Amino acid sequence: MNGKSAGKKTAELPVAELSPKEASREQARLAALLRRADIAYHQQDAPFISDAEYDAARRRLREIEARFPALARPDSPTGTVGAPPREGFARVGHAVAMLSLDNAFTDQEVLEFDARLRRFLGLGEAVLSYTSEPKIDGLSLSVRYENGHLVQAATRGDGHTGEDVTANARTIDDLPEHLTGAPAVLEVRGEVYMTHADFAELNAAQRASGDRPFANPRNAAAGSLRQLDPAVSASRPLKFFAYGWGQLSEPLADTQIDALARLAELGFATNPLTRLCHGPEELLRHYREIEATRADLGYDIDGVVCKVNDLALQRRLGSRSNTPRWAIAHKFPAETAWTRLLRIDIQVGRTGALSPVARLKPVTVGGVVVSNATLHNEDYIRGIDASGNPIRGGRDIREGDWVKVYRAGDVIPKIADVDLARRPPDARPYEFPARCPECGSDAIREPGDAVRRCTGGMYCPAQAMERLRHFVSRNAFDIEGLGAKQVETFYLLGWIREPADIFTLAERDAGGEKAIAGLEDVLNRLRGGADPNEQKKALAEALGLEHFDPERARERFEERSRTPLARQHGWGVRSARNLFHAIEERRRIALERLIFALGIRHVGEAAAKLLARHYRSWDGFARAMSAARVGEGPEWEELLNIDGVGEVMARALVIVFHQEGERALIERLVAQLREIEPAREAAAPDSPIAGKTVVFTGTLERMTRSEAKAQAERLGARVAGSVSKKTDLVVAGPGAGSKAKRAAELGVEIIDEDTWLELIGDA
Ligand code: IVH
């Protein structure tokens, strides 16, 4: 009997006559129905049951929960109005941990596994018997039966705690709802998977309805099982192979092979390719047989699992923290395929890293159609690794090349090799762009860094959102009521594109039209980021939509733009007023906060403070940065002279101020500010060194260098790292060399440590 026919009968029974088991099933059915109806009504405007039917279902669910209070769940539709917010599944602790498996990739490793076990068990030359089972590429599920009734199903989670997916598991036909002759407590464990045929059909339907297709059957199975709406799960064709067990009130059998047979008798699907093997040679032979039939199975497997057959021996062998000693997964080698590399595209990540992606002529690799592969970085394309050693025999990769693609597990496909014999005669070495393809700013590679990065900062659409989050962070502008989440939402709604826009938001809000970027523009900007699908999801969420749908998105986008902030979801008159007030307050900002907020690479809080102290005013700082040239001239020297500013940071600063787009953006921001407070002058009024630039050189004997530096700064001096015309005083200890010499040349006053201490009144 399967769950669905049993459900129908139960649906007609009065609540007073339901057994606890039946009530539980009814509760799941009604809750699922109501949730689906809520979503259809509130979010899709497509009700599928009448109001009367809806009310009847809700009444019945309330009655059930009243009669069986233990069944009432906090997320029950009886306690909610409209669709519940997206929330996770209840957590389920596993009474017996759900372990993972150790891997073997070679025959040798399987032989070693067998030898290790025989040693452990002290078996000498005796032959150990194993079951050899296909390793199904799906996701594991633990299904609990009590007195023959399915009561709970849980995912593996971290092995100790999983997610309660009972309602969804009930929709899997391979899982019987009732068992006859089973132990009173039986937790069946196995793999949920999807066949290739079902996967293809599901993806065709996904595409037809404008939804995102799944990358492979495993993702499709996982996505389907972890659907919050069991009705959706029910429409997805999931299957299940039982391969083991968790908690049991009595043993199933004495051996693995008999236990599997017993599970099959009870009505579970077990894999027909499972064999009993005597010794490792038989294991290896069976592995090859399975490997040969792999392509024709109609579902994905990624290896063969070898398990000690004798359950008493399994117990003796026991487990390590995560994996049993008595089993090993003999994995298939990564699948490969040759195809043509059509084009190399550059993607710009959230932090500005330029990542090359190979666009391939689509090819099937291990059952999955692959059309993209990662190329890591420019060295990888050139055929050298991080330490400059050749990879692929030093062969570079060019557009038009034939390349060998491989997939290992779930990871992004990679390129293993290139066929020089088939290289088109006109193929040219790939020239990695020196400009960001998203914003046109310079893309530079710092010494020692394998990655080239865009210097466009906030101006670059790929980085804008990340940079805005930084801009409002606690040690930057720190605007109350405008945290990372809000700034992200405002960005996605087209209300702000760059920091300056934050300061014009109140005015636009009052004017009745907030958007300064259209939906197209927002979508275009998102395209640059690392994961377009993630971003579409974020956009849908910002718009309050369940899925991204262009038509609805446009409507919502415009509606949101015209609705005053005070009337937006999650806001009120007071919070909106407070936000605009907090923004207004921030038109006055400390120089160091402003410098830090720009999010310039390598310029953290401490560095921002140093720069603010040194340059004193925004104008002084901006003018110096704009005038500086990397590696030359007095402004460059001055920048490097600041103690704590090294070449890498100096270069980053100067480069930013020479990017047209970013520079203009910074100017627009500064134009919105009322007052940039200069760095605090820490000097005591009577300090003899206030305002002086001091350089320490040689060994200090009565204090450490950092102590001396801190003390000097406390008294209002600037501490520089090297001597220049601007240096007022050099404190030279024993061993002082070139700095003291240069000071002498420039006629700068040089004193020793004792004189210094006397001078500052600390002798
Ligand atoms: S036995 C304590 N048998 O592989 C032993 N696992 O990489 C636990 N899997 O989490 C697993 N087919 O999801 C076992 N015939 C099979 C399997 C199998 C697939 C999965 C399972 C496990 C993962 C470990």
CSV table of N, CA, C and O in Angstrom, one decimal, residues 268-322:
chain,number,residue,atom,x,y,z
A,268,PHE,N,11.8,-2.6,0.2
A,268,PHE,CA,12.7,-1.5,-0.3
A,268,PHE,C,13.4,-1.9,-1.5
A,268,PHE,O,13.7,-3.1,-1.8
A,269,ALA,N,13.7,-0.9,-2.3
A,269,ALA,CA,14.5,-1.2,-3.5
A,269,ALA,C,16.0,-1.3,-3.1
A,269,ALA,O,16.5,-0.4,-2.3
A,270,THR,N,16.6,-2.4,-3.4
A,270,THR,CA,18.1,-2.5,-3.2
A,270,THR,C,18.8,-2.6,-4.5
A,270,THR,O,18.1,-3.0,-5.5
A,271,ASN,N,20.0,-2.2,-4.6
A,271,ASN,CA,20.6,-2.2,-6.0
A,271,ASN,C,20.9,-3.6,-6.5
A,271,ASN,O,21.6,-4.4,-5.8
A,272,PRO,N,20.4,-3.9,-7.7
A,272,PRO,CA,20.6,-5.2,-8.3
A,272,PRO,C,22.0,-5.6,-8.6
A,272,PRO,O,22.3,-6.8,-8.8
A,273,LEU,N,22.9,-4.6,-8.7
A,273,LEU,CA,24.3,-5.0,-9.0
A,273,LEU,C,25.1,-5.4,-7.8
A,273,LEU,O,26.3,-5.7,-8.0
A,274,THR,N,24.5,-5.4,-6.7
A,274,THR,CA,25.3,-5.8,-5.5
A,274,THR,C,25.7,-7.2,-5.5
A,274,THR,O,24.9,-8.1,-5.9
A,275,ARG,N,27.0,-7.5,-5.2
A,275,ARG,CA,27.5,-8.9,-5.2
A,275,ARG,C,28.3,-9.2,-3.9
A,275,ARG,O,28.8,-8.3,-3.3
A,276,LEU,N,28.4,-10.5,-3.6
A,276,LEU,CA,29.2,-10.9,-2.5
A,276,LEU,C,30.6,-11.3,-3.1
A,276,LEU,O,30.6,-12.0,-4.1
A,277,CYS,N,31.7,-10.7,-2.6
A,277,CYS,CA,33.0,-11.0,-3.2
A,277,CYS,C,33.9,-11.5,-2.1
A,277,CYS,O,33.9,-11.1,-1.0
A,278,HIS,N,34.7,-12.5,-2.5
A,278,HIS,CA,35.6,-13.1,-1.6
A,278,HIS,C,37.0,-12.6,-1.9
A,278,HIS,O,37.6,-13.0,-2.9
A,279,GLY,N,37.5,-11.8,-1.0
A,279,GLY,CA,38.9,-11.3,-1.2
A,279,GLY,C,38.9,-10.1,-2.2
A,279,GLY,O,38.0,-9.8,-2.9
A,280,PRO,N,40.0,-9.3,-2.1
A,280,PRO,CA,40.1,-8.1,-2.9
A,280,PRO,C,40.2,-8.2,-4.4
A,280,PRO,O,39.7,-7.4,-5.1
A,281,GLU,N,40.7,-9.4,-4.9
A,281,GLU,CA,40.7,-9.5,-6.3
A,281,GLU,C,39.3,-9.6,-6.9
A,281,GLU,O,39.0,-9.0,-7.9
A,282,GLU,N,38.4,-10.3,-6.2
A,282,GLU,CA,37.1,-10.3,-6.7
A,282,GLU,C,36.4,-8.9,-6.6
A,282,GLU,O,35.6,-8.6,-7.5
A,283,LEU,N,36.8,-8.2,-5.6
A,283,LEU,CA,36.3,-6.8,-5.5
A,283,LEU,C,36.7,-6.0,-6.7
A,283,LEU,O,35.9,-5.3,-7.3
A,284,LEU,N,38.0,-6.1,-7.1
A,284,LEU,CA,38.5,-5.3,-8.2
A,284,LEU,C,37.8,-5.8,-9.5
A,284,LEU,O,37.5,-5.0,-10.4
A,285,ARG,N,37.6,-7.1,-9.6
A,285,ARG,CA,36.9,-7.6,-10.9
A,285,ARG,C,35.5,-7.0,-10.9
A,285,ARG,O,35.1,-6.6,-12.0
A,286,HIS,N,34.8,-7.1,-9.8
A,286,HIS,CA,33.4,-6.6,-9.8
A,286,HIS,C,33.4,-5.0,-10.1
A,286,HIS,O,32.5,-4.5,-10.8
A,287,TYR,N,34.4,-4.4,-9.6
A,287,TYR,CA,34.5,-2.9,-9.8
A,287,TYR,C,34.5,-2.6,-11.3
A,287,TYR,O,33.8,-1.8,-11.9
A,288,ARG,N,35.4,-3.5,-12.0
A,288,ARG,CA,35.5,-3.2,-13.5
A,288,ARG,C,34.2,-3.6,-14.2
A,288,ARG,O,33.8,-2.9,-15.2
A,289,GLU,N,33.5,-4.6,-13.8
A,289,GLU,CA,32.2,-4.9,-14.4
A,289,GLU,C,31.2,-3.8,-14.3
A,289,GLU,O,30.6,-3.4,-15.2
A,290,ILE,N,31.2,-3.2,-13.1
A,290,ILE,CA,30.2,-2.1,-12.8
A,290,ILE,C,30.7,-0.9,-13.7
A,290,ILE,O,29.8,-0.2,-14.3
A,291,GLU,N,31.9,-0.7,-13.7
A,291,GLU,CA,32.4,0.5,-14.5
A,291,GLU,C,32.0,0.4,-15.9
A,291,GLU,O,31.7,1.3,-16.6
A,292,ALA,N,32.1,-0.9,-16.4
A,292,ALA,CA,31.7,-1.1,-17.8
A,292,ALA,C,30.2,-0.9,-18.1
A,292,ALA,O,29.9,-0.5,-19.2
A,293,THR,N,29.4,-1.1,-17.1
A,293,THR,CA,28.0,-0.9,-17.4
A,293,THR,C,27.5,0.5,-17.0
A,293,THR,O,26.3,0.8,-17.2
A,294,ARG,N,28.4,1.2,-16.4
A,294,ARG,CA,28.0,2.5,-15.8
A,294,ARG,C,27.2,3.4,-16.7
A,294,ARG,O,26.2,4.0,-16.3
A,295,ALA,N,27.6,3.5,-18.0
A,295,ALA,CA,26.9,4.4,-18.9
A,295,ALA,C,25.5,4.0,-19.2
A,295,ALA,O,24.7,4.8,-19.6
A,296,ASP,N,25.2,2.7,-19.0
A,296,ASP,CA,23.9,2.2,-19.4
A,296,ASP,C,22.9,2.1,-18.2
A,296,ASP,O,21.8,1.6,-18.4
A,297,LEU,N,23.4,2.5,-17.0
A,297,LEU,CA,22.5,2.3,-15.9
A,297,LEU,C,21.3,3.2,-15.8
A,297,LEU,O,20.3,2.8,-15.3
A,298,GLY,N,21.4,4.4,-16.4
A,298,GLY,CA,20.3,5.3,-16.4
A,298,GLY,C,20.2,6.1,-15.1
A,298,GLY,O,19.3,6.9,-14.9
A,299,TYR,N,21.2,6.0,-14.3
A,299,TYR,CA,21.4,6.9,-13.1
A,299,TYR,C,22.8,7.0,-12.8
A,299,TYR,O,23.6,6.2,-13.3
A,300,ASP,N,23.2,8.0,-12.1
A,300,ASP,CA,24.6,8.3,-11.8
A,300,ASP,C,25.2,7.5,-10.7
A,300,ASP,O,24.5,7.4,-9.6
A,301,ILE,N,26.3,6.9,-10.9
A,301,ILE,CA,27.1,6.3,-9.8
A,301,ILE,C,28.5,6.8,-9.9
A,301,ILE,O,28.9,7.2,-10.9
A,302,ASP,N,29.2,7.0,-8.7
A,302,ASP,CA,30.5,7.6,-8.8
A,302,ASP,C,31.6,6.6,-8.3
A,302,ASP,O,32.7,7.1,-8.0
A,303,GLY,N,31.2,5.4,-8.1
A,303,GLY,CA,32.2,4.4,-7.6
A,303,GLY,C,31.5,3.1,-7.1
A,303,GLY,O,30.3,2.9,-7.4
A,304,VAL,N,32.3,2.3,-6.4
A,304,VAL,CA,31.7,1.1,-5.8
A,304,VAL,C,32.1,1.1,-4.4
A,304,VAL,O,33.2,1.4,-4.0
A,305,VAL,N,31.1,0.7,-3.5
A,305,VAL,CA,31.4,0.7,-2.1
A,305,VAL,C,31.7,-0.8,-1.7
A,305,VAL,O,30.9,-1.7,-2.0
A,306,CYS,N,32.8,-1.0,-1.0
A,306,CYS,CA,33.1,-2.3,-0.5
A,306,CYS,C,32.9,-2.4,1.0
A,306,CYS,O,33.4,-1.5,1.7
A,307,LYS,N,32.1,-3.3,1.4
A,307,LYS,CA,31.8,-3.4,2.9
A,307,LYS,C,32.1,-4.8,3.4
A,307,LYS,O,31.7,-5.8,2.7
A,308,VAL,N,32.7,-4.9,4.6
A,308,VAL,CA,32.9,-6.2,5.2
A,308,VAL,C,31.5,-6.9,5.3
A,308,VAL,O,30.6,-6.3,5.8
A,309,ASN,N,31.4,-8.2,4.9
A,309,ASN,CA,30.1,-8.8,4.9
A,309,ASN,C,29.7,-9.2,6.3
A,309,ASN,O,28.5,-9.1,6.6
A,310,ASP,N,30.6,-9.7,7.1
A,310,ASP,CA,30.2,-10.3,8.4
A,310,ASP,C,29.9,-9.1,9.4
A,310,ASP,O,30.8,-8.3,9.7
A,311,LEU,N,28.7,-9.0,9.9
A,311,LEU,CA,28.3,-7.9,10.7
A,311,LEU,C,29.1,-7.9,12.1
A,311,LEU,O,29.3,-6.9,12.7
A,312,ALA,N,29.4,-9.1,12.5
A,312,ALA,CA,30.1,-9.2,13.8
A,312,ALA,C,31.5,-8.6,13.6
A,312,ALA,O,32.1,-7.9,14.5
A,313,LEU,N,32.1,-8.9,12.4
A,313,LEU,CA,33.4,-8.3,12.1
A,313,LEU,C,33.3,-6.7,12.0
A,313,LEU,O,34.2,-6.0,12.4
A,314,GLN,N,32.2,-6.3,11.3
A,314,GLN,CA,32.0,-4.8,11.2
A,314,GLN,C,32.0,-4.2,12.6
A,314,GLN,O,32.6,-3.2,12.8
A,315,ARG,N,31.4,-4.9,13.5
A,315,ARG,CA,31.3,-4.3,14.9
A,315,ARG,C,32.7,-4.3,15.5
A,315,ARG,O,33.1,-3.3,16.2
A,316,ARG,N,33.5,-5.3,15.3
A,316,ARG,CA,34.8,-5.3,15.9
A,316,ARG,C,35.7,-4.2,15.3
A,316,ARG,O,36.5,-3.6,15.9
A,317,LEU,N,35.5,-4.0,14.0
A,317,LEU,CA,36.3,-3.0,13.3
A,317,LEU,C,35.9,-1.6,13.7
A,317,LEU,O,36.8,-0.7,13.9
A,318,GLY,N,34.6,-1.4,13.9
A,318,GLY,CA,34.2,-0.1,14.4
A,318,GLY,C,34.4,1.1,13.5
A,318,GLY,O,34.7,0.9,12.3
A,319,SER,N,34.4,2.3,14.0
A,319,SER,CA,34.5,3.5,13.2
A,319,SER,C,35.5,4.5,13.7
A,319,SER,O,35.8,4.5,14.9
A,320,ARG,N,36.1,5.3,12.8
A,320,ARG,CA,36.8,6.5,13.2
A,320,ARG,C,35.7,7.6,13.4
A,320,ARG,O,34.5,7.3,13.3
A,321,SER,N,36.2,8.8,13.6
A,321,SER,CA,35.2,9.8,13.9
A,321,SER,C,34.1,10.0,12.9
A,321,SER,O,32.9,10.2,13.2
A,322,ASN,N,34.4,9.9,11.6
A,322,ASN,CA,33.5,10.2,10.6
A,322,ASN,C,33.2,9.0,9.6
A,322,ASN,O,32.3,9.1,8.8
